[in-house]
Each structure stands twice: as structure tokens, then as C-alpha cells.
Coordinates of C-alpha atoms in Angstrom, one line a residue:
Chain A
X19 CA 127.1 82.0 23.9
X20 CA 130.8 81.0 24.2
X21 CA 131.0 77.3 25.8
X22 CA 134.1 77.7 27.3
X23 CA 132.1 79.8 29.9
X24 CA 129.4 76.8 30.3
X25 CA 130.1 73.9 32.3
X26 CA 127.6 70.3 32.2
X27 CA 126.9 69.1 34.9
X28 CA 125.2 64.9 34.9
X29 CA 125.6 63.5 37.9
X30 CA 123.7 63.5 40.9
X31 CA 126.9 63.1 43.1
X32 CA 128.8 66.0 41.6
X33 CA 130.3 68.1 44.1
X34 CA 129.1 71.2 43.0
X35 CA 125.2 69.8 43.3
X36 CA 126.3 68.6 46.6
X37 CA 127.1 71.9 47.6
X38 CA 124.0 73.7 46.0
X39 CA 121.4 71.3 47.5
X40 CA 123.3 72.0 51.0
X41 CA 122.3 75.4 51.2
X42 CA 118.8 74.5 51.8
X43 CA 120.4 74.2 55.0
X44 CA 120.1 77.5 57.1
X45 CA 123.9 76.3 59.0
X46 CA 125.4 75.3 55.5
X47 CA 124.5 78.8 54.2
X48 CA 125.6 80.8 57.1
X49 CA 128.8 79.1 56.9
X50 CA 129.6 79.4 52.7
X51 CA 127.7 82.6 52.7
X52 CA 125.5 81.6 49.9
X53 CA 121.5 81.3 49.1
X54 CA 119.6 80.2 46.5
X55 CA 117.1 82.0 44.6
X56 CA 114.7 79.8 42.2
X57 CA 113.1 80.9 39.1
X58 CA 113.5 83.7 36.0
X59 CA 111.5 86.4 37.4
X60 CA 113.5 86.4 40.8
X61 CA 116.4 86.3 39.4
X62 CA 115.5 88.9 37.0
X63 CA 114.0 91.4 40.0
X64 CA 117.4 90.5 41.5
X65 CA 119.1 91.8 38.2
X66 CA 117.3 95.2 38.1
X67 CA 118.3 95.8 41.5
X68 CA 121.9 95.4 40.5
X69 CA 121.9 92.0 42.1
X70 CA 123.8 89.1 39.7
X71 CA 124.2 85.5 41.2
X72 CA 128.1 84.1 41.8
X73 CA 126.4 80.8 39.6
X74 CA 123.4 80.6 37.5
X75 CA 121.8 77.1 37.2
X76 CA 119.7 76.4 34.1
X77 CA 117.7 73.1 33.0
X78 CA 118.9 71.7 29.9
X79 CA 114.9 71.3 27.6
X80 CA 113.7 74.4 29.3
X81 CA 111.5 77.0 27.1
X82 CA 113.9 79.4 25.7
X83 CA 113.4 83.4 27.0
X84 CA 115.0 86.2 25.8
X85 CA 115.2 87.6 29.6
X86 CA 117.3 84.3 30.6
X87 CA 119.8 84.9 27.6
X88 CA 120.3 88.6 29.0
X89 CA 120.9 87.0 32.4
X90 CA 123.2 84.5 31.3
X91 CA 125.0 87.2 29.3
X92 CA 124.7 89.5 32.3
X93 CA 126.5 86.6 34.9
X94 CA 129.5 85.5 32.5
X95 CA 130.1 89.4 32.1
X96 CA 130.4 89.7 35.4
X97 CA 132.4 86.8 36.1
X98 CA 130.1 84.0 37.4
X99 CA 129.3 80.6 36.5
X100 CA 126.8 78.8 34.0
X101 CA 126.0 75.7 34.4
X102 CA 123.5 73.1 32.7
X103 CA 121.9 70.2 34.4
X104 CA 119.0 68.2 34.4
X105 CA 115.4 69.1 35.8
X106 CA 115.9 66.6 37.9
X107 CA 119.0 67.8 39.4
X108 CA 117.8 70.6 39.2
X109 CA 114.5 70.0 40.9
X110 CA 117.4 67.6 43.8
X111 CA 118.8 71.1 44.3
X112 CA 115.7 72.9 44.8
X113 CA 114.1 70.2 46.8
X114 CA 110.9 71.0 44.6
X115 CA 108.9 68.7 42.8
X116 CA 108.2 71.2 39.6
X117 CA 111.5 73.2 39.9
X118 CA 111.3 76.3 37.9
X119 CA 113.8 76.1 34.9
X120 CA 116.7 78.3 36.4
X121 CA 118.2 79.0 39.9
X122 CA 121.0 81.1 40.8
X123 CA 123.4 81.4 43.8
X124 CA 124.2 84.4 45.4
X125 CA 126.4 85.9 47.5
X126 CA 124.7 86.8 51.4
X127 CA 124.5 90.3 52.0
X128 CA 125.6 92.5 55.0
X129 CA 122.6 92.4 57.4
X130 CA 124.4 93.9 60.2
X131 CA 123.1 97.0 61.8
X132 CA 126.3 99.1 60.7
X133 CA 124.9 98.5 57.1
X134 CA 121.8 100.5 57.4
X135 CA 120.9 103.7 56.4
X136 CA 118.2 104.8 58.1
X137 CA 116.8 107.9 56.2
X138 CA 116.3 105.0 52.8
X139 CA 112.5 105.1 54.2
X140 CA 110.1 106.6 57.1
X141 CA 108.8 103.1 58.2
X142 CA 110.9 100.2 59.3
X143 CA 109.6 96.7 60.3
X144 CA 111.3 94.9 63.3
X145 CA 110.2 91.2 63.5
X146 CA 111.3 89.8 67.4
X147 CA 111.7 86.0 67.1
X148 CA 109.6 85.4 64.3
X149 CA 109.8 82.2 63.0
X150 CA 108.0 81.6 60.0
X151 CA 110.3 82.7 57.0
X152 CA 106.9 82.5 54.9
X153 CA 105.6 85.4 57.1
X154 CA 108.9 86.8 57.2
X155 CA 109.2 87.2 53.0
X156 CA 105.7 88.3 53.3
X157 CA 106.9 91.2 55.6
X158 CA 109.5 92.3 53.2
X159 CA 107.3 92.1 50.4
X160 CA 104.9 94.4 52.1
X161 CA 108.0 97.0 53.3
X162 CA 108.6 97.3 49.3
X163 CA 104.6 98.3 48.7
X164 CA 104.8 100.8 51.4
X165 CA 108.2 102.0 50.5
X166 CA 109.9 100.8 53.3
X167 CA 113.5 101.3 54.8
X168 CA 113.6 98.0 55.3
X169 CA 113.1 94.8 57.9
X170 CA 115.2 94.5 60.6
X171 CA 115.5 90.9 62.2
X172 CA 115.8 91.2 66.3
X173 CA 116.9 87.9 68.0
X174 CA 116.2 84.0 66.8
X175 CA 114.4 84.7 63.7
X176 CA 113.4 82.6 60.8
X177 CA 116.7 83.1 57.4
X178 CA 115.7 85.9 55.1
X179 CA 118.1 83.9 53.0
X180 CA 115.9 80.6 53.2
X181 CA 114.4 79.7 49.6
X182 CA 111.0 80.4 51.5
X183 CA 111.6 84.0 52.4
X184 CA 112.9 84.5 49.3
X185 CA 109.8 83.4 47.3
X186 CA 107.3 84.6 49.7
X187 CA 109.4 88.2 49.5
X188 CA 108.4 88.1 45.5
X189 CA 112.1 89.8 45.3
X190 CA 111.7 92.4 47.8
X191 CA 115.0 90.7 50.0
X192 CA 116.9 92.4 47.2
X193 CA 115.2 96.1 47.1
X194 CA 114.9 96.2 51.0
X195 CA 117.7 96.5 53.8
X196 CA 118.0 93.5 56.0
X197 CA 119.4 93.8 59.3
X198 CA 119.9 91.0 62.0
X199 CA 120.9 91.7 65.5
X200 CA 120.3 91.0 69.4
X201 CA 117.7 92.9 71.1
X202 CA 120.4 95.2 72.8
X203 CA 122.2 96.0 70.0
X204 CA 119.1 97.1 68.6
X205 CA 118.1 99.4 71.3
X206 CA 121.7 101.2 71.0
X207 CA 121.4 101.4 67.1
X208 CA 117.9 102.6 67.2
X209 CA 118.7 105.7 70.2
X210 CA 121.8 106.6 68.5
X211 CA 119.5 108.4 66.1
X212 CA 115.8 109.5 65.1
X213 CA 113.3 106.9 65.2
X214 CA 109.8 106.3 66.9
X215 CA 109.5 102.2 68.6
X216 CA 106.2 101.0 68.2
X217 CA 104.5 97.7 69.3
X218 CA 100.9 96.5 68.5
X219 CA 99.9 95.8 71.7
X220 CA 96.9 94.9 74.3
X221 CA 98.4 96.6 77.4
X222 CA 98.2 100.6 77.9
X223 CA 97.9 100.8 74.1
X224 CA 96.1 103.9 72.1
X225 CA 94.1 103.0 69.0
X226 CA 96.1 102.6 66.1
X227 CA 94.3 105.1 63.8
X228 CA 95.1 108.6 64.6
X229 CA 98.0 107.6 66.8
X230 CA 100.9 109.9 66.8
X231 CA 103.2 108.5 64.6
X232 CA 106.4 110.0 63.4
X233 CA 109.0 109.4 61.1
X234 CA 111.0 107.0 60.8
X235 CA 108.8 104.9 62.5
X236 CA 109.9 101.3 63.6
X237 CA 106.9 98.7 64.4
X238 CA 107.8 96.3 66.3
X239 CA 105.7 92.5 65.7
X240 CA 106.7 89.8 68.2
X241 CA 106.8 86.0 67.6
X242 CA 103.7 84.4 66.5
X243 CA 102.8 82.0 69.1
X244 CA 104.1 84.0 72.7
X245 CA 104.1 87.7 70.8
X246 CA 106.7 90.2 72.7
X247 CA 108.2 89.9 75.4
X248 CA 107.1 92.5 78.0
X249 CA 109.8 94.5 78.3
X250 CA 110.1 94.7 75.0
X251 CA 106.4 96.5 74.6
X252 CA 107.9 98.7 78.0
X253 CA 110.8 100.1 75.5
X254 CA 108.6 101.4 73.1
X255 CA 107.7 104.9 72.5
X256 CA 104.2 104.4 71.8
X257 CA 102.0 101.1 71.8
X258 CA 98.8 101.0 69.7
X259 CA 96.1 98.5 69.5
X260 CA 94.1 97.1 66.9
X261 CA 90.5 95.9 67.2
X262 CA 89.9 92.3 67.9
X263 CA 86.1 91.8 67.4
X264 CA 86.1 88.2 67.7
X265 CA 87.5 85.1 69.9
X266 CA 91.0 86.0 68.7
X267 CA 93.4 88.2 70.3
X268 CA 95.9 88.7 67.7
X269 CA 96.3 88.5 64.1
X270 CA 98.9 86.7 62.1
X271 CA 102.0 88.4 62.8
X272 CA 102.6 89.6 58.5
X273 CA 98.6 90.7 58.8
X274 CA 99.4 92.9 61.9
X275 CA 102.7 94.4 60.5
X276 CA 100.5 95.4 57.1
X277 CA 97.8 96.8 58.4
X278 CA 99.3 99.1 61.2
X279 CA 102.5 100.4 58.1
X280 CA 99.2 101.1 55.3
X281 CA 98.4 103.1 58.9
X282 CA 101.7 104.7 60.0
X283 CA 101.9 105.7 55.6
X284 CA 98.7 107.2 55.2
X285 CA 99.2 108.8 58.7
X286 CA 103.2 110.3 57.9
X287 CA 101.9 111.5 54.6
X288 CA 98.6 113.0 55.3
Chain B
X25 CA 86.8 57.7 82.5
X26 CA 85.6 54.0 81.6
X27 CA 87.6 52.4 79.5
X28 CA 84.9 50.9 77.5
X29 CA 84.8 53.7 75.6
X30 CA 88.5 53.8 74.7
X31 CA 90.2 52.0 72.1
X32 CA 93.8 51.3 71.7
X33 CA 95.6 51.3 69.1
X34 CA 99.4 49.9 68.4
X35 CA 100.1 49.3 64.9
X36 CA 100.7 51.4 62.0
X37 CA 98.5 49.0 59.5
X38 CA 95.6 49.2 61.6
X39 CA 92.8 50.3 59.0
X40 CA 91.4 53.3 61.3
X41 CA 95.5 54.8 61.3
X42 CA 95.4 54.3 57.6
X43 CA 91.9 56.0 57.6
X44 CA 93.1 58.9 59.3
X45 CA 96.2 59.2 57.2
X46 CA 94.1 59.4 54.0
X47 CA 92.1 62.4 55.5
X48 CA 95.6 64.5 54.6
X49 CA 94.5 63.8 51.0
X50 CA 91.9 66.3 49.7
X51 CA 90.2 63.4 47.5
X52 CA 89.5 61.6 50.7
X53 CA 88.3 64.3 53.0
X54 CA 85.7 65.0 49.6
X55 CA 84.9 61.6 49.9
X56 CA 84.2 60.9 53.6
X57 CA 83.1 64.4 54.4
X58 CA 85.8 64.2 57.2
X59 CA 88.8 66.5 58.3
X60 CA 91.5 66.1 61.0
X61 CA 92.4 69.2 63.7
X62 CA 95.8 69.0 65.6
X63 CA 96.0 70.0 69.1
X64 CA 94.2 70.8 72.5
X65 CA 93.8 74.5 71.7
X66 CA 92.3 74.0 68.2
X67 CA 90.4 71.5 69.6
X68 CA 89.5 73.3 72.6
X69 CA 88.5 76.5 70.2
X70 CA 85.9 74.1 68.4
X71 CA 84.9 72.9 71.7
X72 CA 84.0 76.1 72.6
X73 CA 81.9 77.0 69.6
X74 CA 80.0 74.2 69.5
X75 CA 81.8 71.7 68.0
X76 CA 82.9 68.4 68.8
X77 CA 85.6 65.6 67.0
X78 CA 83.6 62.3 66.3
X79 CA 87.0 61.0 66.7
X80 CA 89.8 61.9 68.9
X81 CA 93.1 60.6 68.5
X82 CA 95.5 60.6 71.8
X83 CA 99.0 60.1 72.4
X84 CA 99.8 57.9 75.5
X85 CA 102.4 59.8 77.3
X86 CA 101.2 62.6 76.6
X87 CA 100.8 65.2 79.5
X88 CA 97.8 65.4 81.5
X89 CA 95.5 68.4 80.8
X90 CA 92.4 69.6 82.5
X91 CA 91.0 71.0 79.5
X92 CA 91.8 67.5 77.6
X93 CA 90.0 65.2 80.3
X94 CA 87.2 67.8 79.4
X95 CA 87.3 67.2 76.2
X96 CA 87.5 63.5 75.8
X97 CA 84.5 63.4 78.4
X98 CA 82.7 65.7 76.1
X99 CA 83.8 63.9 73.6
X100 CA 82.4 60.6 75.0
X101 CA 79.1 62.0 76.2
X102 CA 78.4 63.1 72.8
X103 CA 78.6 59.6 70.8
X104 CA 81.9 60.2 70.2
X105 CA 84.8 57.5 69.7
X106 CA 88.3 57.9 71.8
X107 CA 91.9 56.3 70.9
X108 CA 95.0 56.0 72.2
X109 CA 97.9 55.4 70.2
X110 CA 101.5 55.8 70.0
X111 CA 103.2 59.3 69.4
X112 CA 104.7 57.9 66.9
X113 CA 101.5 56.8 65.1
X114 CA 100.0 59.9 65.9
X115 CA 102.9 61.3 64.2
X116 CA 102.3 59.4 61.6
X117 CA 98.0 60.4 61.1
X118 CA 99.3 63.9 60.7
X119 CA 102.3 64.1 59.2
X120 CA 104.4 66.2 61.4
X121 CA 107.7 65.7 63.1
X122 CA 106.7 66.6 66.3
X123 CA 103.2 66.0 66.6
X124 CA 100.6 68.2 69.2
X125 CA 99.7 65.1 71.6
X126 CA 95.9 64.9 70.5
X127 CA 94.2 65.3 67.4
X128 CA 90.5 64.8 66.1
X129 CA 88.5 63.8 63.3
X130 CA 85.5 66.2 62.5
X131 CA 82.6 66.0 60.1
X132 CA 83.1 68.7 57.3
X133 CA 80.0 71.5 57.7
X134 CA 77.9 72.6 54.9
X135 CA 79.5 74.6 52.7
X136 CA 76.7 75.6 50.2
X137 CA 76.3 79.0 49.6
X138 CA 72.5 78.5 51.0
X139 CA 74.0 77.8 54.5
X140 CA 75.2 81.3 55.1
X141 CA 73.4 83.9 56.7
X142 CA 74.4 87.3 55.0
X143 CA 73.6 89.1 58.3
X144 CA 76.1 88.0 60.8
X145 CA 78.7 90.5 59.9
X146 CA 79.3 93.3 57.5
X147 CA 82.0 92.4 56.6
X148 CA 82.9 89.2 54.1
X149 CA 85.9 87.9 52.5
X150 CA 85.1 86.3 49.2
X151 CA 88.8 84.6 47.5
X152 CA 88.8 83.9 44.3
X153 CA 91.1 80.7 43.2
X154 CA 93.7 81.1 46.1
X155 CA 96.0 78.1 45.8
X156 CA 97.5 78.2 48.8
X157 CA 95.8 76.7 52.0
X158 CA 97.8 79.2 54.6
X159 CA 97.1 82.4 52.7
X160 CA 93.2 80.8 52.9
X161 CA 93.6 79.9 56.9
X162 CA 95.4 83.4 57.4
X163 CA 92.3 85.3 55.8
X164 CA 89.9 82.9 58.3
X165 CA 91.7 84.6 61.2
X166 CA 91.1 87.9 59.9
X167 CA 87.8 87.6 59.2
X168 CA 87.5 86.8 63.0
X169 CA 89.5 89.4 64.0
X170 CA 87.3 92.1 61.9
X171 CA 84.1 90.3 63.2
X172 CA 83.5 89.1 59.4
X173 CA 80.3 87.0 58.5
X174 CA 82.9 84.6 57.0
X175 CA 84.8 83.4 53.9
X176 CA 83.5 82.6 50.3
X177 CA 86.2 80.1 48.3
X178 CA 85.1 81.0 44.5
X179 CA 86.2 78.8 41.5
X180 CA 88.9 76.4 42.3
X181 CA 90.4 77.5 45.8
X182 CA 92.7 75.6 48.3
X183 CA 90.8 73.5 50.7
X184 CA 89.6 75.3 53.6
X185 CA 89.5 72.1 55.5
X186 CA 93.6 70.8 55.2
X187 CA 95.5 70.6 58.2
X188 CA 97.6 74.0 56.9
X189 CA 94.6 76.0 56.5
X190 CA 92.9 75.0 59.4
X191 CA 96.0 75.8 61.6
X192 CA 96.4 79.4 60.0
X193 CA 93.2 79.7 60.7
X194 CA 93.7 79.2 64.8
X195 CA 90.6 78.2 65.1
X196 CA 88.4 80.8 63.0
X197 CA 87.5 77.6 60.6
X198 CA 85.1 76.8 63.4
X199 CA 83.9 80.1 64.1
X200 CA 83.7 82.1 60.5
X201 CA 81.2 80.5 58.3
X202 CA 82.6 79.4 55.0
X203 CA 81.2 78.3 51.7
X204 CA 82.7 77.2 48.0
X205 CA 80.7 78.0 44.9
X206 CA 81.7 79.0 41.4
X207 CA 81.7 82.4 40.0
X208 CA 78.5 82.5 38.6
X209 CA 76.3 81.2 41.5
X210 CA 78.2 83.1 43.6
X211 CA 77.0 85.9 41.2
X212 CA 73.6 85.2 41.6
X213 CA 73.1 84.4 45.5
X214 CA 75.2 88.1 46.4
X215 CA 72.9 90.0 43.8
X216 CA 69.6 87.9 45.3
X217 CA 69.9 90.3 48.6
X218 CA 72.2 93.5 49.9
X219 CA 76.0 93.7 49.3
X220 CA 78.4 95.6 48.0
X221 CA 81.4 93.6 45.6
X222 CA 84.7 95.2 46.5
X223 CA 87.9 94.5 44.4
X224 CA 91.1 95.5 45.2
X225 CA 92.4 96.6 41.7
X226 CA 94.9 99.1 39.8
X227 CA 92.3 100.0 37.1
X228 CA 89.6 102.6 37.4
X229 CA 89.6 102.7 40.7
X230 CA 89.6 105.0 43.6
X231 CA 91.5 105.0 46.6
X232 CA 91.4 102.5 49.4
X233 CA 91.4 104.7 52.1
X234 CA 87.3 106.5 52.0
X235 CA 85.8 104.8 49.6
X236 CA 82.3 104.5 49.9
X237 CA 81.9 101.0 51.7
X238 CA 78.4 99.9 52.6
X239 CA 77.7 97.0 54.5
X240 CA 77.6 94.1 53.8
X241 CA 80.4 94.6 51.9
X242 CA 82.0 91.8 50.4
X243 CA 86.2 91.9 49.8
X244 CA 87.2 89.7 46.7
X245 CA 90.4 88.8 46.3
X246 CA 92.3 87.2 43.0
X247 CA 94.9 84.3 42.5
X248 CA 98.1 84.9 44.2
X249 CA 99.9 84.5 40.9
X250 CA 97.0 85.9 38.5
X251 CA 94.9 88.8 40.3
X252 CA 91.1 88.9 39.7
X253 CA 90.3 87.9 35.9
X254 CA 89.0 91.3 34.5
X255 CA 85.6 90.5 33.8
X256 CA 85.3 89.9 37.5
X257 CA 86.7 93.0 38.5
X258 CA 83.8 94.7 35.9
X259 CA 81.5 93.0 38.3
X260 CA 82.5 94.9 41.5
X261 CA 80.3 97.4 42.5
X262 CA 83.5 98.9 43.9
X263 CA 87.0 98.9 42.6
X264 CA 89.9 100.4 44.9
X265 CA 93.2 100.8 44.8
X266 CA 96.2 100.5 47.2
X267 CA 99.3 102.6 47.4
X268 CA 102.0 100.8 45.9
X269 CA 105.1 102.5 46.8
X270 CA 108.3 100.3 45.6
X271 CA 108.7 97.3 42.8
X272 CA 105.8 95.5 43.0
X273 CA 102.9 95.9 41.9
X274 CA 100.6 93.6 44.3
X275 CA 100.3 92.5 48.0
X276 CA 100.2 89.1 49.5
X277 CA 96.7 87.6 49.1
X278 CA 95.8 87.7 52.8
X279 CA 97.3 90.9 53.5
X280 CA 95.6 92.9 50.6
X281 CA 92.5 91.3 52.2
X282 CA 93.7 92.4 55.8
X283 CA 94.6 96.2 54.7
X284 CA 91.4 96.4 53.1
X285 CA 89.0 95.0 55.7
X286 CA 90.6 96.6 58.2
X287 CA 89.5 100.0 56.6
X288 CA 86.2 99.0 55.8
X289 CA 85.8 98.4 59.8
X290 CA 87.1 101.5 60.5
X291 CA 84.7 103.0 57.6
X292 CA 81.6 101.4 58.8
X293 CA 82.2 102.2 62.3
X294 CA 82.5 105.7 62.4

């Protein structure tokens, strides 16, 4: 590898780790534009999907892998940055205690609605004011299994760009659309073309097997502690419910949205 | 309520803070058989099922609650030992920011694989090394939601007693009945009666959707990083398989779990 390309990096105070360890910030990230992704086989899923980070991060003493030289090669190809620090800056900038050995910095996508393209899959997930970005990445990761258009994110919602979503996704915020946007905005996006609203829901619901789904479907999961709002449930074409055989009335809010899609796929293909 | 029964506490030193601090260690809940719950609904939940904090741990200025007086009378009737403290020390027992105003100290249960009863449910979630406590809590709730007999932690799992778990759980930890045993004695006490060892898996298997469950059937679930060792998939009676549709090749832990149990329910049912 060419040094020129490769820039050292000691010092905790650098301004460059400065600005890396901000974007663990949601507000420093929306502002630069940036996330963080952590670890080779992230960043590699991000590669195969087209996806190369604006700066690539590596721990000086880490175990050598052929897939990290290809990504190094692939980022100064394209332009970016390489830069070696310590694991313990790195592990500063990650704000983890065993840091993987490599991080990289990325470029935010387009997540608004203009950006979709609705006929990439026949089941959508819409999360309303879900705030967990565990549960969040977890959603995205089950879109990819069922082959999903994508997630799209419908008022105050956890960062699919926080380092959380992005690990609990297990790369699948790079193979699936993200969209953010206001509940009305929604609406219009979603009636300006095909696409059947539906809510898990306890109220003037049908079971959820054998309900009449249609593609592309959009399921609807609310916030986990005060679920959907009412009106929100109202504006759906069709609300199904799920059975609750014990004390609980509702199911953690990635569980719900997995079990009624592996529903609305074996239902749409069948 | 007489105030003999209350004790007060202001300082952060005082042994009984430092006590209930420890209890976030796993090493000390082993040791003193003893695990905190946050908050009046959790608490409530175990209230409800029987169960009652030997401690509970009050904020002062805290709001009054109905279902709080309850439970500190209950509490108090029952042997039971009450504090008030500062929200900032209560802060400090549980490690949170913004603390729920109460919190309580409960004895551990038995979790030998002699204290279940295989008949309370057909249904049973058996996780094999899960690591993390949420994933753990998240399958708890399902378990309730499915009307499972409860959750069997094989080989090295995440505690099903830490704050995390127990608050993914939302309040199933008290309800679902929960045992830790290694592989083999596990082994031995499923084949010493009726039950049916279900894997999720991508080899040899047949589809998810109906296969022929028989209650009790038992769901086991791998390592979120390393899947079922293969010699424990060759001792499922059952091996099934889930469509997997984009990149990945694997769910999250506690949503495999969900998919799955959720069919068996429906299977069993009808």
C-alpha cells in the first residue's frame, strides 16, 4: 500500500478523532452527515452492496485479513481516507471497551420519501415513534430475511444511523431503503400509489392468519411503551390481531413486526 | 402506614445502598441469591403473580400512587423491609439516569431443571448460550404472549435475572418459569418424559411453516453470533428451516424464536 494515502493518527486530541467520536452523537451526525460503522464484516456487507466509507479507521497490532486489505484498497481507489490509530483511540471513537479492529465513516443516505421505490419489495415496515434503535436494526435486519422493500421511519424515531441500529441491523441499513418522514407526509406518499396500511391491533382487528393481505403491504408497529396512536390504527386499510395468551397485551415491538411479515410472505406468495 | 417499619436512608456509603448497587453485578446476585426490579408496573406485575420484594427501595418525592401504597403495605404485611431514599441514590442502586421512583429487591427462584413442570404449556423456549440479556428478556415476553410453559437458559447464557433482561421481559420473568442447566442434563431431563426438540436450522430440514410440531414442543435457539453447535442440532427431533429471502443468512435470536413459536401455536391449535 502506498503511504502517501495513509495518514497516523497518536493523539487523543486530534481533531479528526474529535470529530469521529462526535458522531456518536445523533445531532453531531445529522448536522456533518456522517455515521459510523464498526467492524470488518460490516464494513465488508457495506462493500458488497456498493457501499465504501468517506474514511476507514484501522488499529495499528490488529490481525492481518485479506478482506481488510481489499477494503483498504477498495476506499483509496475510490478516493477516501486511511487512517491508523491506536485501539485505544480507536476503542475512544467507538465508545466500546473491545472495539473491533476497524471502523469506517460514511456518508448518510437519502431517507426521504422521494427516494423510494416502492415496487423494490411487496412488504414494507413502518415503525411510528419507536424508540429503541436496537429494535429498530432488528427490524431492518428482519425486512432483508423477508426480502423487504424496506423500513420506513414515521415521526420521532430512534437514528437508523446510530452505531446501535447499525449493528443490531447486521448490515441490512445498507441493502434496505430507509425512509424518514411525518405522519402526513406519509399518508400522501403512501395514497399516491398502490399499497395496503396495516396495524397489529386490539380494536376491530381480524386474526392475522388468513387476513387479506395484498401487495405491497405496509405494517404499521407503533411505539413500544403507548403503541399507535388511535387515529393512526383508524387510517389503516386493514387491522389484524395476534393472540395474547397470557398477562401481556403486546409483544416487543421487532417480535410483532417479524411475526405478522413471515405472515403477510407466506400469505402474498401462497 | 407506621413508620416503624420504614427506614431512611441519606447517604450514598450507607452499606444497604452499596448492597443494592452490587446486585447489578452478576457475581453478587449468584452470591446473595438476590435481584433488583425497577418500577411500580414491574413491581406491580410480580405483585400480581404472587410475588413480593423483601426489599423495596422508594424515592421521596416521588408521586403518590394507589397501587404503590398497596404495595408497600403488602410489602410490610409480608415481613418485608421498606426504604426511602433520595432519587438521586435511587439513581444510583440502579444505574439509570432517570430512575422509575421505586424499585425492589427479590429473592432469585429456583432455577433447577427439577422445578419445572413440563405440563403448563406446550410450548417452551430452550436458548442455547444467548449472550445478550434483552434478546433473553425479549424471548420471556413471548413465551407469555404464546402461553409458553417457560424458558430453559442452556450452557453459558446471559442472566435471566439483570435489570436488562428483567425489563425486556415486562414482567414475564415472574410469570414464565425459567431454569439454567447444561446441555447434557438438559438432554437427559427432556428425554426423561414427552417433548419434541425443535431447531431452527438451514441443514436437512423442512420448512417452518407445517411441520409436524407435537406438544410439548421445545424451540431451541443458538448463540446470536454462533447458531446451534451441530451436534446439537443432530439432537433435534425436528430441524426446520425459515425463508431467508435477502443477505443474511439468520434472524435475530428472539425473533427466530417468535416466528417459530408463533407457528407452532397456530399448528397446535387447529
Amino acid at each position: 500500500m502506498a503511504s502517501d494515502f495513509r495518514r497516523e493518527i497518536t493523539g487523543y486530541s486530534n481533531p479528526t478523532v474529535k470529530y469521529l467520536r462526535g458522531l456518536r452523537d445523533k445531532k453531531n451526525r445529522r448536522r456533518e452527515g456522517k455515521f459510523l460503522v464498526e467492524g470488518l464484516r460490516l464494513l465488508t456487507d457495506a462493500r458488497e452492496t456498493g457501499r465504501l466509507p468517506e474514511m476507514l479507521v484501522m488499529a495499528t497490532g490488529r490481525d492481518p485479513h485479506p478482506l481488510l486489505d481489499e477494503l483498504e484498497r477498495a476506499v483509496i481507489d475510490g478516493g477516501g481516507e486511511v487512517i491508523e490509530t491506536s485501539a485505544d483511540i480507536l476503542s475512544k471513537i467507538t465508545g466500546k471497551d473491545n472495539p473491533q479492529a476497524v471502523a469506517g465513516m460514511f456518508a448518510e443516505f437519502d431517507t426521504s420519501l422521494d427516494s423510494l421505490d416502492r415496487t423494490a419489495g411487496s412488504i414494507w415496515m413502518v415503525a411510528q415513534a419507536l424508540r429503541d434503535p436496537g429494535n429498530l436494526g432488528t427490524m431492518l435486519r428482519t425486512c432483508d430475511a423477508v426480502g423487504a422493500g424496506g423500513l420506513i421511519l414515521v415521526d420521532d424515531c430512534a437514528d437508523p444511523f446510530s452505531v446501535e441500529a447499525v449493528r443490531a441491523s447486521m448490515g441490512a441499513v445498507f441493502t434496505q431503503q430507509i425512509a424518514q418522514a411525518g405522519w402526513g407526509d406519509f399518508l400522501v406518499w403512501l395514497r399516491a400509489g398502490p399499497g395496503q396500511l396495516v396495524a397489529a391491533s386490539l380494536r376491530d382487528a381480524v386474526p392475522y392468519r388468513g387476513a387479506p393481505y395484498e401487495a405491497p403491504c405496509f405494517l404499521l408497529v407503533g411505539n413500544e411503551s403507548r403503541g399507535l396512536p388511535e387515529g393512526y390504527e383508524d387510517a389503516c386499510d386493514l387491522r389484524v390481531t395476534m393472540p395474547m395468551r397470557g398477562r401481556a397485551d403486546s409483544l416487543n415491538a421487532a417480535v410483532a413486526a417479524a411475526v405478522l411479515a413471515y405472515e403477510v410472505l407466506d400469505a402474498l406468495e401462497s
